[in-house]
CSV table of C-alpha atoms and ligand atoms in Angstrom, one decimal:
chain,number,residue,atom,x,y,z
A,1,MET,CA,-248.9,-120.3,288.3
A,2,ARG,CA,-246.3,-120.7,285.6
A,3,ASP,CA,-247.4,-120.7,282.0
A,4,PRO,CA,-245.7,-123.4,280.0
A,5,GLY,CA,-246.3,-121.4,276.8
A,6,ARG,CA,-243.8,-118.9,278.0
A,7,LEU,CA,-241.0,-121.5,277.7
A,8,GLU,CA,-241.7,-122.1,274.0
A,9,VAL,CA,-239.0,-121.0,271.6
A,10,ARG,CA,-238.4,-121.2,267.8
A,11,LEU,CA,-235.1,-122.5,266.4
A,12,GLY,CA,-235.5,-121.6,262.8
A,13,PRO,CA,-238.5,-123.6,261.6
A,14,LEU,CA,-238.4,-125.8,264.7
A,15,ARG,CA,-240.9,-125.0,267.4
A,16,LEU,CA,-239.6,-126.3,270.8
A,17,LYS,CA,-241.8,-126.4,273.9
A,18,ASN,CA,-238.8,-125.2,275.9
A,19,PRO,CA,-235.2,-124.2,275.1
A,20,VAL,CA,-233.3,-127.1,276.7
A,21,VAL,CA,-232.0,-129.9,274.4
A,22,THR,CA,-229.4,-132.7,274.8
A,23,ALA,CA,-226.1,-132.2,272.9
A,24,ALA,CA,-225.0,-134.9,270.5
A,25,GLY,CA,-222.7,-137.5,272.1
A,26,PRO,CA,-223.1,-137.8,275.8
A,27,PHE,CA,-226.8,-138.5,275.4
A,28,ALA,CA,-226.0,-141.4,273.0
A,29,TYR,CA,-229.4,-142.6,271.7
A,30,GLY,CA,-231.4,-141.8,274.9
A,31,ARG,CA,-231.8,-145.2,276.5
A,32,GLU,CA,-229.6,-144.4,279.6
A,33,ALA,CA,-231.1,-140.9,280.0
A,34,ALA,CA,-234.6,-142.3,279.9
A,35,SER,CA,-234.0,-144.3,283.1
A,36,PHE,CA,-233.4,-141.0,284.9
A,37,TYR,CA,-236.1,-138.7,283.5
A,38,ASP,CA,-239.0,-138.4,280.9
A,39,LEU,CA,-237.3,-137.4,277.7
A,40,GLY,CA,-240.6,-135.6,276.8
A,41,ALA,CA,-239.7,-133.0,279.4
A,42,LEU,CA,-237.1,-131.5,277.1
A,43,GLY,CA,-237.4,-129.2,274.1
A,44,ALA,CA,-235.7,-131.7,271.8
A,45,VAL,CA,-233.1,-134.5,272.0
A,46,THR,CA,-230.0,-134.6,269.7
A,47,VAL,CA,-228.6,-138.1,269.2
A,48,LYS,CA,-225.0,-139.1,268.7
A,49,GLY,CA,-223.4,-138.7,265.2
A,50,LEU,CA,-224.6,-141.2,262.6
A,51,SER,CA,-222.5,-142.4,259.6
A,52,LEU,CA,-223.5,-144.5,256.7
A,53,GLU,CA,-221.6,-147.6,257.9
A,54,PRO,CA,-220.9,-148.4,261.6
A,55,TRP,CA,-217.8,-146.7,262.8
A,56,PRO,CA,-215.6,-148.3,265.5
A,57,GLY,CA,-214.2,-145.0,266.8
A,58,ASN,CA,-210.6,-144.4,267.9
A,59,PRO,CA,-208.5,-146.8,270.0
A,60,PRO,CA,-208.2,-146.2,273.8
A,61,PRO,CA,-207.3,-144.2,275.8
A,62,ARG,CA,-209.9,-141.8,274.3
A,63,ALA,CA,-211.1,-139.7,277.2
A,64,VAL,CA,-209.3,-137.8,279.9
A,65,GLU,CA,-210.5,-135.5,282.7
A,66,THR,CA,-209.0,-132.0,282.6
A,67,PRO,CA,-209.5,-128.9,284.8
A,68,ALA,CA,-213.2,-128.0,284.6
A,69,GLY,CA,-213.8,-130.3,281.6
A,70,MET,CA,-212.7,-133.3,279.7
A,71,LEU,CA,-210.9,-134.2,276.5
A,72,ASN,CA,-212.5,-136.9,274.3
A,73,ALA,CA,-211.3,-138.6,271.1
A,74,ILE,CA,-214.1,-141.1,270.8
A,75,GLY,CA,-213.9,-140.7,267.0
A,76,LEU,CA,-217.7,-140.7,266.4
A,77,GLN,CA,-218.1,-144.4,267.2
A,78,ASN,CA,-221.7,-145.3,266.1
A,79,PRO,CA,-223.7,-148.3,264.9
A,80,GLY,CA,-224.6,-146.7,261.5
A,81,VAL,CA,-227.7,-144.9,260.3
A,82,ASP,CA,-229.7,-148.0,259.4
A,83,HIS,CA,-229.3,-149.4,262.9
A,84,PHE,CA,-230.5,-146.1,264.4
A,85,VAL,CA,-233.5,-146.0,262.0
A,86,GLN,CA,-234.5,-149.6,262.8
A,87,HIS,CA,-233.9,-149.8,266.5
A,88,ASP,CA,-233.4,-146.4,268.2
A,89,LEU,CA,-235.8,-144.0,266.3
A,90,PRO,CA,-238.9,-146.2,266.8
A,91,TRP,CA,-238.0,-146.4,270.5
A,92,LEU,CA,-237.5,-142.6,270.8
A,93,ARG,CA,-240.9,-142.1,269.2
A,94,ARG,CA,-242.6,-143.2,272.4
A,95,PHE,CA,-241.6,-139.8,274.0
A,96,ASP,CA,-243.3,-136.6,273.1
A,97,VAL,CA,-240.0,-134.9,272.0
A,98,PRO,CA,-238.6,-133.9,268.6
A,99,VAL,CA,-235.5,-135.9,267.5
A,100,ILE,CA,-232.6,-134.1,266.0
A,101,ALA,CA,-230.2,-136.5,264.3
A,102,ASN,CA,-226.5,-135.6,264.1
A,103,VAL,CA,-224.9,-136.5,260.8
A,104,VAL,CA,-221.3,-137.3,260.1
A,105,GLY,CA,-219.4,-138.5,257.0
A,106,LYS,CA,-216.1,-138.8,255.3
A,107,THR,CA,-217.3,-137.7,251.9
A,108,THR,CA,-220.1,-135.4,250.6
A,109,GLU,CA,-221.8,-138.5,249.2
A,110,GLU,CA,-221.8,-140.1,252.6
A,111,TYR,CA,-223.3,-137.0,254.4
A,112,VAL,CA,-226.0,-136.8,251.7
A,113,GLU,CA,-226.9,-140.5,251.9
A,114,VAL,CA,-227.2,-140.5,255.7
A,115,ALA,CA,-229.3,-137.3,255.5
A,116,ARG,CA,-231.5,-138.9,252.8
A,117,ARG,CA,-232.1,-142.0,255.0
A,118,LEU,CA,-232.9,-140.0,258.1
A,119,ASP,CA,-235.2,-137.7,256.2
A,120,ALA,CA,-237.1,-140.8,254.8
A,121,ALA,CA,-237.2,-142.2,258.4
A,122,GLY,CA,-239.0,-139.0,259.6
A,123,VAL,CA,-236.5,-137.4,262.1
A,124,ASP,CA,-237.6,-133.9,263.1
A,125,ALA,CA,-234.4,-132.2,262.2
A,126,LEU,CA,-230.8,-132.9,261.0
A,127,GLU,CA,-227.7,-131.5,262.5
A,128,LEU,CA,-224.6,-131.7,260.2
A,129,ASN,CA,-221.5,-132.2,262.2
A,130,VAL,CA,-218.7,-130.5,260.2
A,131,SER,CA,-216.7,-129.8,263.2
A,132,CYS,CA,-215.5,-132.9,265.0
A,133,PRO,CA,-211.8,-132.7,265.7
A,134,ASN,CA,-211.4,-136.4,266.4
A,135,VAL,CA,-211.7,-138.1,263.0
A,136,LYS,CA,-208.8,-138.2,260.5
A,137,ALA,CA,-210.7,-137.9,257.2
A,138,GLY,CA,-213.8,-135.7,256.8
A,139,CYS,CA,-215.8,-133.7,259.3
A,140,LEU,CA,-213.6,-130.7,260.3
A,141,GLU,CA,-212.3,-130.6,256.7
A,142,PHE,CA,-215.8,-129.8,255.7
A,143,GLY,CA,-216.2,-127.2,258.4
A,144,SER,CA,-213.1,-125.0,258.0
A,145,ASP,CA,-213.5,-123.5,254.5
A,146,PRO,CA,-216.7,-121.5,253.9
A,147,ALA,CA,-216.9,-122.6,250.2
A,148,VAL,CA,-216.5,-126.3,251.1
A,149,ALA,CA,-219.0,-126.1,254.0
A,150,ALA,CA,-221.5,-124.3,251.7
A,151,ALA,CA,-221.2,-126.9,249.0
A,152,LEU,CA,-221.9,-129.7,251.5
A,153,VAL,CA,-224.9,-127.9,252.8
A,154,ARG,CA,-226.3,-127.3,249.3
A,155,ALA,CA,-225.8,-131.0,248.5
A,156,VAL,CA,-227.6,-132.1,251.7
A,157,ARG,CA,-230.4,-129.5,251.2
A,158,ARG,CA,-231.2,-131.1,247.8
A,159,VAL,CA,-232.3,-134.3,249.6
A,160,THR,CA,-234.1,-132.9,252.6
A,161,GLY,CA,-236.6,-130.2,253.3
A,162,ARG,CA,-236.4,-130.8,257.1
A,163,PRO,CA,-235.0,-128.3,259.5
A,164,LEU,CA,-231.2,-128.3,258.9
A,165,LEU,CA,-228.7,-127.2,261.6
A,166,VAL,CA,-225.0,-127.0,260.9
A,167,LYS,CA,-222.7,-127.5,263.8
A,168,LEU,CA,-219.5,-125.5,263.7
A,169,SER,CA,-216.1,-125.5,265.4
A,170,PRO,CA,-214.7,-122.6,267.3
A,171,ASP,CA,-211.3,-123.5,265.9
A,172,VAL,CA,-211.8,-121.6,262.6
A,173,ALA,CA,-210.3,-118.3,261.4
A,174,ASP,CA,-213.6,-116.4,260.8
A,175,LEU,CA,-216.6,-118.0,262.4
A,176,PRO,CA,-219.2,-115.4,261.3
A,177,ARG,CA,-218.1,-115.7,257.7
A,178,LEU,CA,-218.3,-119.5,257.9
A,179,ALA,CA,-221.8,-119.3,259.5
A,180,ALA,CA,-223.0,-116.8,256.8
A,181,ALA,CA,-221.8,-119.2,254.1
A,182,VAL,CA,-223.7,-122.2,255.5
A,183,LEU,CA,-226.9,-120.2,256.0
A,184,GLU,CA,-226.7,-118.8,252.5
A,185,ALA,CA,-226.4,-122.4,251.3
A,186,GLY,CA,-229.6,-123.4,252.9
A,187,ALA,CA,-229.0,-124.2,256.6
A,188,ASP,CA,-231.8,-123.1,258.9
A,189,ALA,CA,-229.8,-122.7,262.1
A,190,LEU,CA,-226.4,-123.1,263.6
A,191,SER,CA,-225.2,-125.3,266.4
A,192,LEU,CA,-222.4,-123.5,268.3
A,193,ILE,CA,-220.0,-124.9,269.5
A,194,ASN,CA,-218.4,-128.2,269.0
A,195,THR,CA,-215.5,-129.2,271.2
A,196,VAL,CA,-212.2,-127.1,271.2
A,197,ARG,CA,-209.1,-128.9,270.1
A,198,GLY,CA,-206.7,-129.7,273.0
A,199,ALA,CA,-204.2,-132.2,274.3
A,200,ALA,CA,-202.9,-133.4,277.6
A,201,ILE,CA,-199.6,-135.1,278.6
A,202,ASP,CA,-198.8,-137.5,281.5
A,203,VAL,CA,-195.9,-135.9,283.2
A,204,ASP,CA,-194.8,-139.1,285.0
A,205,GLY,CA,-195.1,-141.3,281.9
A,206,GLU,CA,-193.9,-138.5,279.6
A,207,ARG,CA,-196.4,-139.4,276.9
A,208,PRO,CA,-199.8,-138.0,275.6
A,209,LEU,CA,-202.8,-139.1,277.6
A,210,LEU,CA,-204.9,-139.8,274.4
A,211,ALA,CA,-204.0,-142.4,271.8
A,212,THR,CA,-204.8,-139.8,269.2
A,213,ILE,CA,-202.7,-137.2,271.0
A,214,THR,CA,-205.2,-134.4,270.4
A,215,GLY,CA,-208.9,-134.5,271.3
A,216,GLY,CA,-211.9,-132.3,271.9
A,217,LEU,CA,-212.2,-130.2,275.0
A,218,SER,CA,-215.7,-129.8,276.5
A,219,GLY,CA,-217.3,-128.9,279.8
A,220,PRO,CA,-217.3,-125.7,281.9
A,221,ALA,CA,-213.8,-124.8,280.6
A,222,ILE,CA,-215.1,-124.0,277.2
A,223,ARG,CA,-218.2,-121.9,278.2
A,224,PRO,CA,-216.5,-118.6,277.6
A,225,VAL,CA,-215.4,-119.8,274.1
A,226,ALA,CA,-219.0,-120.7,273.4
A,227,VAL,CA,-220.3,-117.4,274.7
A,228,ARG,CA,-217.8,-115.5,272.5
A,229,CYS,CA,-218.7,-117.6,269.4
A,230,ILE,CA,-222.5,-117.2,269.9
A,231,TRP,CA,-222.0,-113.5,270.5
A,232,GLU,CA,-220.0,-112.9,267.4
A,233,VAL,CA,-222.3,-114.9,265.1
A,234,TYR,CA,-225.5,-113.4,266.6
A,235,GLU,CA,-224.1,-109.9,266.4
A,236,ARG,CA,-223.2,-110.3,262.7
A,237,LEU,CA,-226.1,-112.4,261.5
A,238,GLN,CA,-229.0,-112.6,264.1
A,239,ALA,CA,-229.4,-116.2,262.9
A,240,PRO,CA,-231.1,-118.9,264.9
A,241,ILE,CA,-228.5,-120.6,267.2
A,242,LEU,CA,-228.6,-123.7,269.3
A,243,GLY,CA,-225.9,-122.8,271.8
A,244,MET,CA,-223.8,-125.4,273.7
A,245,GLY,CA,-220.5,-125.6,275.5
A,246,GLY,CA,-220.1,-126.0,279.2
A,247,VAL,CA,-223.7,-125.6,280.2
A,248,SER,CA,-224.3,-127.2,283.6
A,249,SER,CA,-226.8,-124.9,285.3
A,250,GLY,CA,-229.7,-122.7,284.4
A,251,ARG,CA,-227.5,-119.6,284.8
A,252,ASP,CA,-225.1,-121.1,282.2
A,253,ALA,CA,-228.0,-121.7,279.8
A,254,ALA,CA,-229.2,-118.1,280.4
A,255,GLU,CA,-225.8,-116.8,279.6
A,256,LEU,CA,-225.7,-118.5,276.2
A,257,MET,CA,-229.2,-117.3,275.4
A,258,LEU,CA,-228.3,-113.7,276.4
A,259,ALA,CA,-225.4,-114.0,274.0
A,260,GLY,CA,-227.8,-114.9,271.2
A,261,ALA,CA,-228.8,-118.6,271.4
A,262,SER,CA,-232.5,-119.4,270.9
A,263,ALA,CA,-232.1,-122.8,272.6
A,264,VAL,CA,-229.3,-124.5,274.6
A,265,ALA,CA,-227.9,-128.0,274.6
A,266,VAL,CA,-226.4,-129.8,277.5
A,267,GLY,CA,-223.5,-132.3,276.9
A,268,THR,CA,-220.7,-133.1,279.2
A,269,ALA,CA,-222.7,-132.1,282.3
A,270,THR,CA,-224.8,-135.2,281.8
A,271,LEU,CA,-221.7,-137.4,282.4
A,272,VAL,CA,-221.5,-135.9,285.9
A,273,ASP,CA,-225.2,-135.7,286.6
A,274,PRO,CA,-227.5,-137.7,284.2
A,275,ARG,CA,-230.4,-135.5,285.1
A,276,ALA,CA,-228.5,-132.3,284.2
A,277,PRO,CA,-230.8,-131.3,281.2
A,278,VAL,CA,-234.0,-131.3,283.3
A,279,ARG,CA,-232.2,-129.7,286.2
A,280,VAL,CA,-230.9,-127.0,283.9
A,281,LEU,CA,-234.5,-126.5,282.5
A,282,GLY,CA,-235.9,-126.1,286.0
A,283,GLU,CA,-233.2,-123.6,287.0
A,284,LEU,CA,-233.7,-121.6,283.8
A,285,GLU,CA,-237.5,-121.5,284.4
A,286,GLU,CA,-236.8,-119.9,287.8
A,287,ILE,CA,-234.5,-117.3,286.3
A,288,LEU,CA,-237.1,-116.5,283.7
A,289,ALA,CA,-239.8,-116.2,286.3
A,290,ALA,CA,-237.6,-113.9,288.4
A,291,LYS,CA,-237.0,-111.7,285.4
A,292,GLY,CA,-240.7,-111.9,284.4
A,293,ILE,CA,-240.0,-112.7,280.8
A,294,ALA,CA,-240.7,-115.5,278.3
A,295,ALA,CA,-237.8,-117.7,277.2
A,296,ALA,CA,-237.7,-116.3,273.7
A,297,GLU,CA,-237.2,-112.8,275.1
A,298,LEU,CA,-233.9,-113.8,276.6
A,299,THR,CA,-232.3,-114.4,273.2
A,300,GLY,CA,-229.7,-111.8,272.4
A,301,ARG,CA,-230.8,-109.5,275.2
A,302,ALA,CA,-227.3,-108.7,276.3
A,303,HIS,CA,-226.5,-107.2,272.9
A,304,ARG,CA,-229.0,-104.4,273.7
A,305,GLN,CA,-227.4,-103.7,277.0
A,306,ALA,CA,-224.0,-103.7,275.3
A,307,GLY,CA,-224.9,-100.7,273.1
A,308,ALA,CA,-223.9,-101.9,269.6
A,309,GLY,CA,-220.9,-103.8,270.9
A,310,VAL,CA,-219.0,-100.9,272.4
A,311,GLY,CA,-217.5,-101.4,275.8
A,312,THR,CA,-218.8,-104.9,276.2
A,313,GLY,CA,-215.7,-106.4,277.6
A,314,LEU,CA,-216.2,-109.1,275.0
A,315,PRO,CA,-213.3,-108.8,272.5
A,316,GLY,CA,-215.4,-110.7,269.9
A,317,ALA,CA,-217.8,-107.7,269.7
A,318,THR,CA,-215.2,-105.3,268.3
A,319,CYS,CA,-213.4,-108.1,266.4
A,320,SER,CA,-216.5,-109.2,264.4
A,321,ALA,CA,-217.7,-105.7,263.9
A,322,ALA,CA,-214.3,-105.0,262.3
A,323,GLY,CA,-214.6,-108.1,260.2
A,324,GLY,CA,-211.6,-109.5,262.1
A,325,ASP,CA,-210.0,-112.9,261.7
A,326,GLY,CA,-210.7,-114.1,265.3
A,327,SER,CA,-207.1,-113.5,266.4
A,328,ARG,CA,-206.5,-111.7,269.7
A,329,ALA,CA,-203.8,-109.3,270.6
B,1,FMN,C1,-218.1,-137.8,274.7
B,1,FMN,C2,-218.6,-136.8,273.7
B,1,FMN,C3,-219.1,-137.2,272.5
B,1,FMN,C4,-219.5,-136.3,271.5
B,1,FMN,N1,-220.0,-136.7,270.3
B,1,FMN,C5,-220.5,-135.8,269.4
B,1,FMN,C6,-221.1,-136.2,268.2
B,1,FMN,O1,-221.3,-137.4,268.0
B,1,FMN,N2,-221.5,-135.3,267.3
B,1,FMN,C7,-221.3,-133.9,267.6
B,1,FMN,O2,-221.7,-133.1,266.7
B,1,FMN,N3,-220.8,-133.5,268.7
B,1,FMN,C8,-220.4,-134.4,269.7
B,1,FMN,N4,-219.9,-134.0,270.9
B,1,FMN,C9,-219.8,-132.5,271.1
B,1,FMN,C10,-221.0,-132.0,272.0
B,1,FMN,O3,-222.2,-132.3,271.3
B,1,FMN,C11,-220.9,-130.5,272.3
B,1,FMN,O4,-220.9,-129.8,271.2
B,1,FMN,C12,-219.6,-130.2,273.1
B,1,FMN,O5,-219.2,-131.2,274.0
B,1,FMN,C13,-219.8,-128.9,273.9
B,1,FMN,O6,-220.8,-129.0,274.9
B,1,FMN,P1,-220.6,-129.5,276.4
B,1,FMN,O7,-219.5,-128.7,277.0
B,1,FMN,O8,-221.9,-129.2,277.1
B,1,FMN,O9,-220.3,-131.0,276.3
B,1,FMN,C14,-219.4,-134.9,271.8
B,1,FMN,C15,-218.9,-134.5,273.1
B,1,FMN,C16,-218.5,-135.4,274.0
B,1,FMN,C17,-218.0,-134.9,275.3
């Protein structure tokens, strides 16, 4: 018989009953997902980015399918933090699952105020999105420079003692350095990765397929990027990591955990299969049972096999060990 305790993981100060979480965005605020499965089956749910005022998002077209993934330029459309606190959070509370609220803003003051209101409302954890490629002002501007990102984290830390995750972009020069800066500033864990900047062009119409021209690439196409980023950051810092990027099976989740993630979030896969997070969990359980190990034992396990990063076949291992800038020959 399986022991549910063997699925429990820690993500910094957060204790999760299992390592599978929803990624911010495709899960929205949970109402659609709840018609397909019991949200209480998951380790946690992360809700879509919340800003101080409602944001309308970008004009259409703002999503396009690509090989093994999709580009989106939704632009963090959301009803605003107060709407979430009044309508969605009380509804989510009927499920036995921790709620992680994703926070966005155009200024430091805005991030801080959203965090303050979510803290007062009693969310279980905050995830600062400093990595969205789809909004003109803010967001990625906060997540490119270690000093700027650290200042934002310090400002938010002053208004909340709740578990604080910071979600980073793979599109930065030196991800381990950025990650170290936000942890030093008070973050408890890192969410890796947000979408990868991309673009697509309609060859017949000879014009970009997204109104914003560029968007964020997600889905299976970016999983190797996620594995590389998690690998580099874990190798350098051994920090708690919520891994995400192209997870659509238990094997994918195991891959991110072997690279160093303590828990794994499922995003784009839910747009293809709404039950994807619970399916991923079931498949991951089978992998753990076959290996005869607890979920927490999977985290970073491939680093041991890699022998201190030598001969891993993962260029990030040697790159980060050398303090490299992320560029590849
Ligand atoms: C439609 C869509 C909306 C998203 N919205 C958010 C968001 O509000 N906040 C955020 O931090 N990330 C957002 N993301 C990024 C995802 O949470 C995730 O980091 C990324 O898509 C990689 O995971 P995946 O390949 O499993 O989707 C969004 C992604 C998609 C596809």
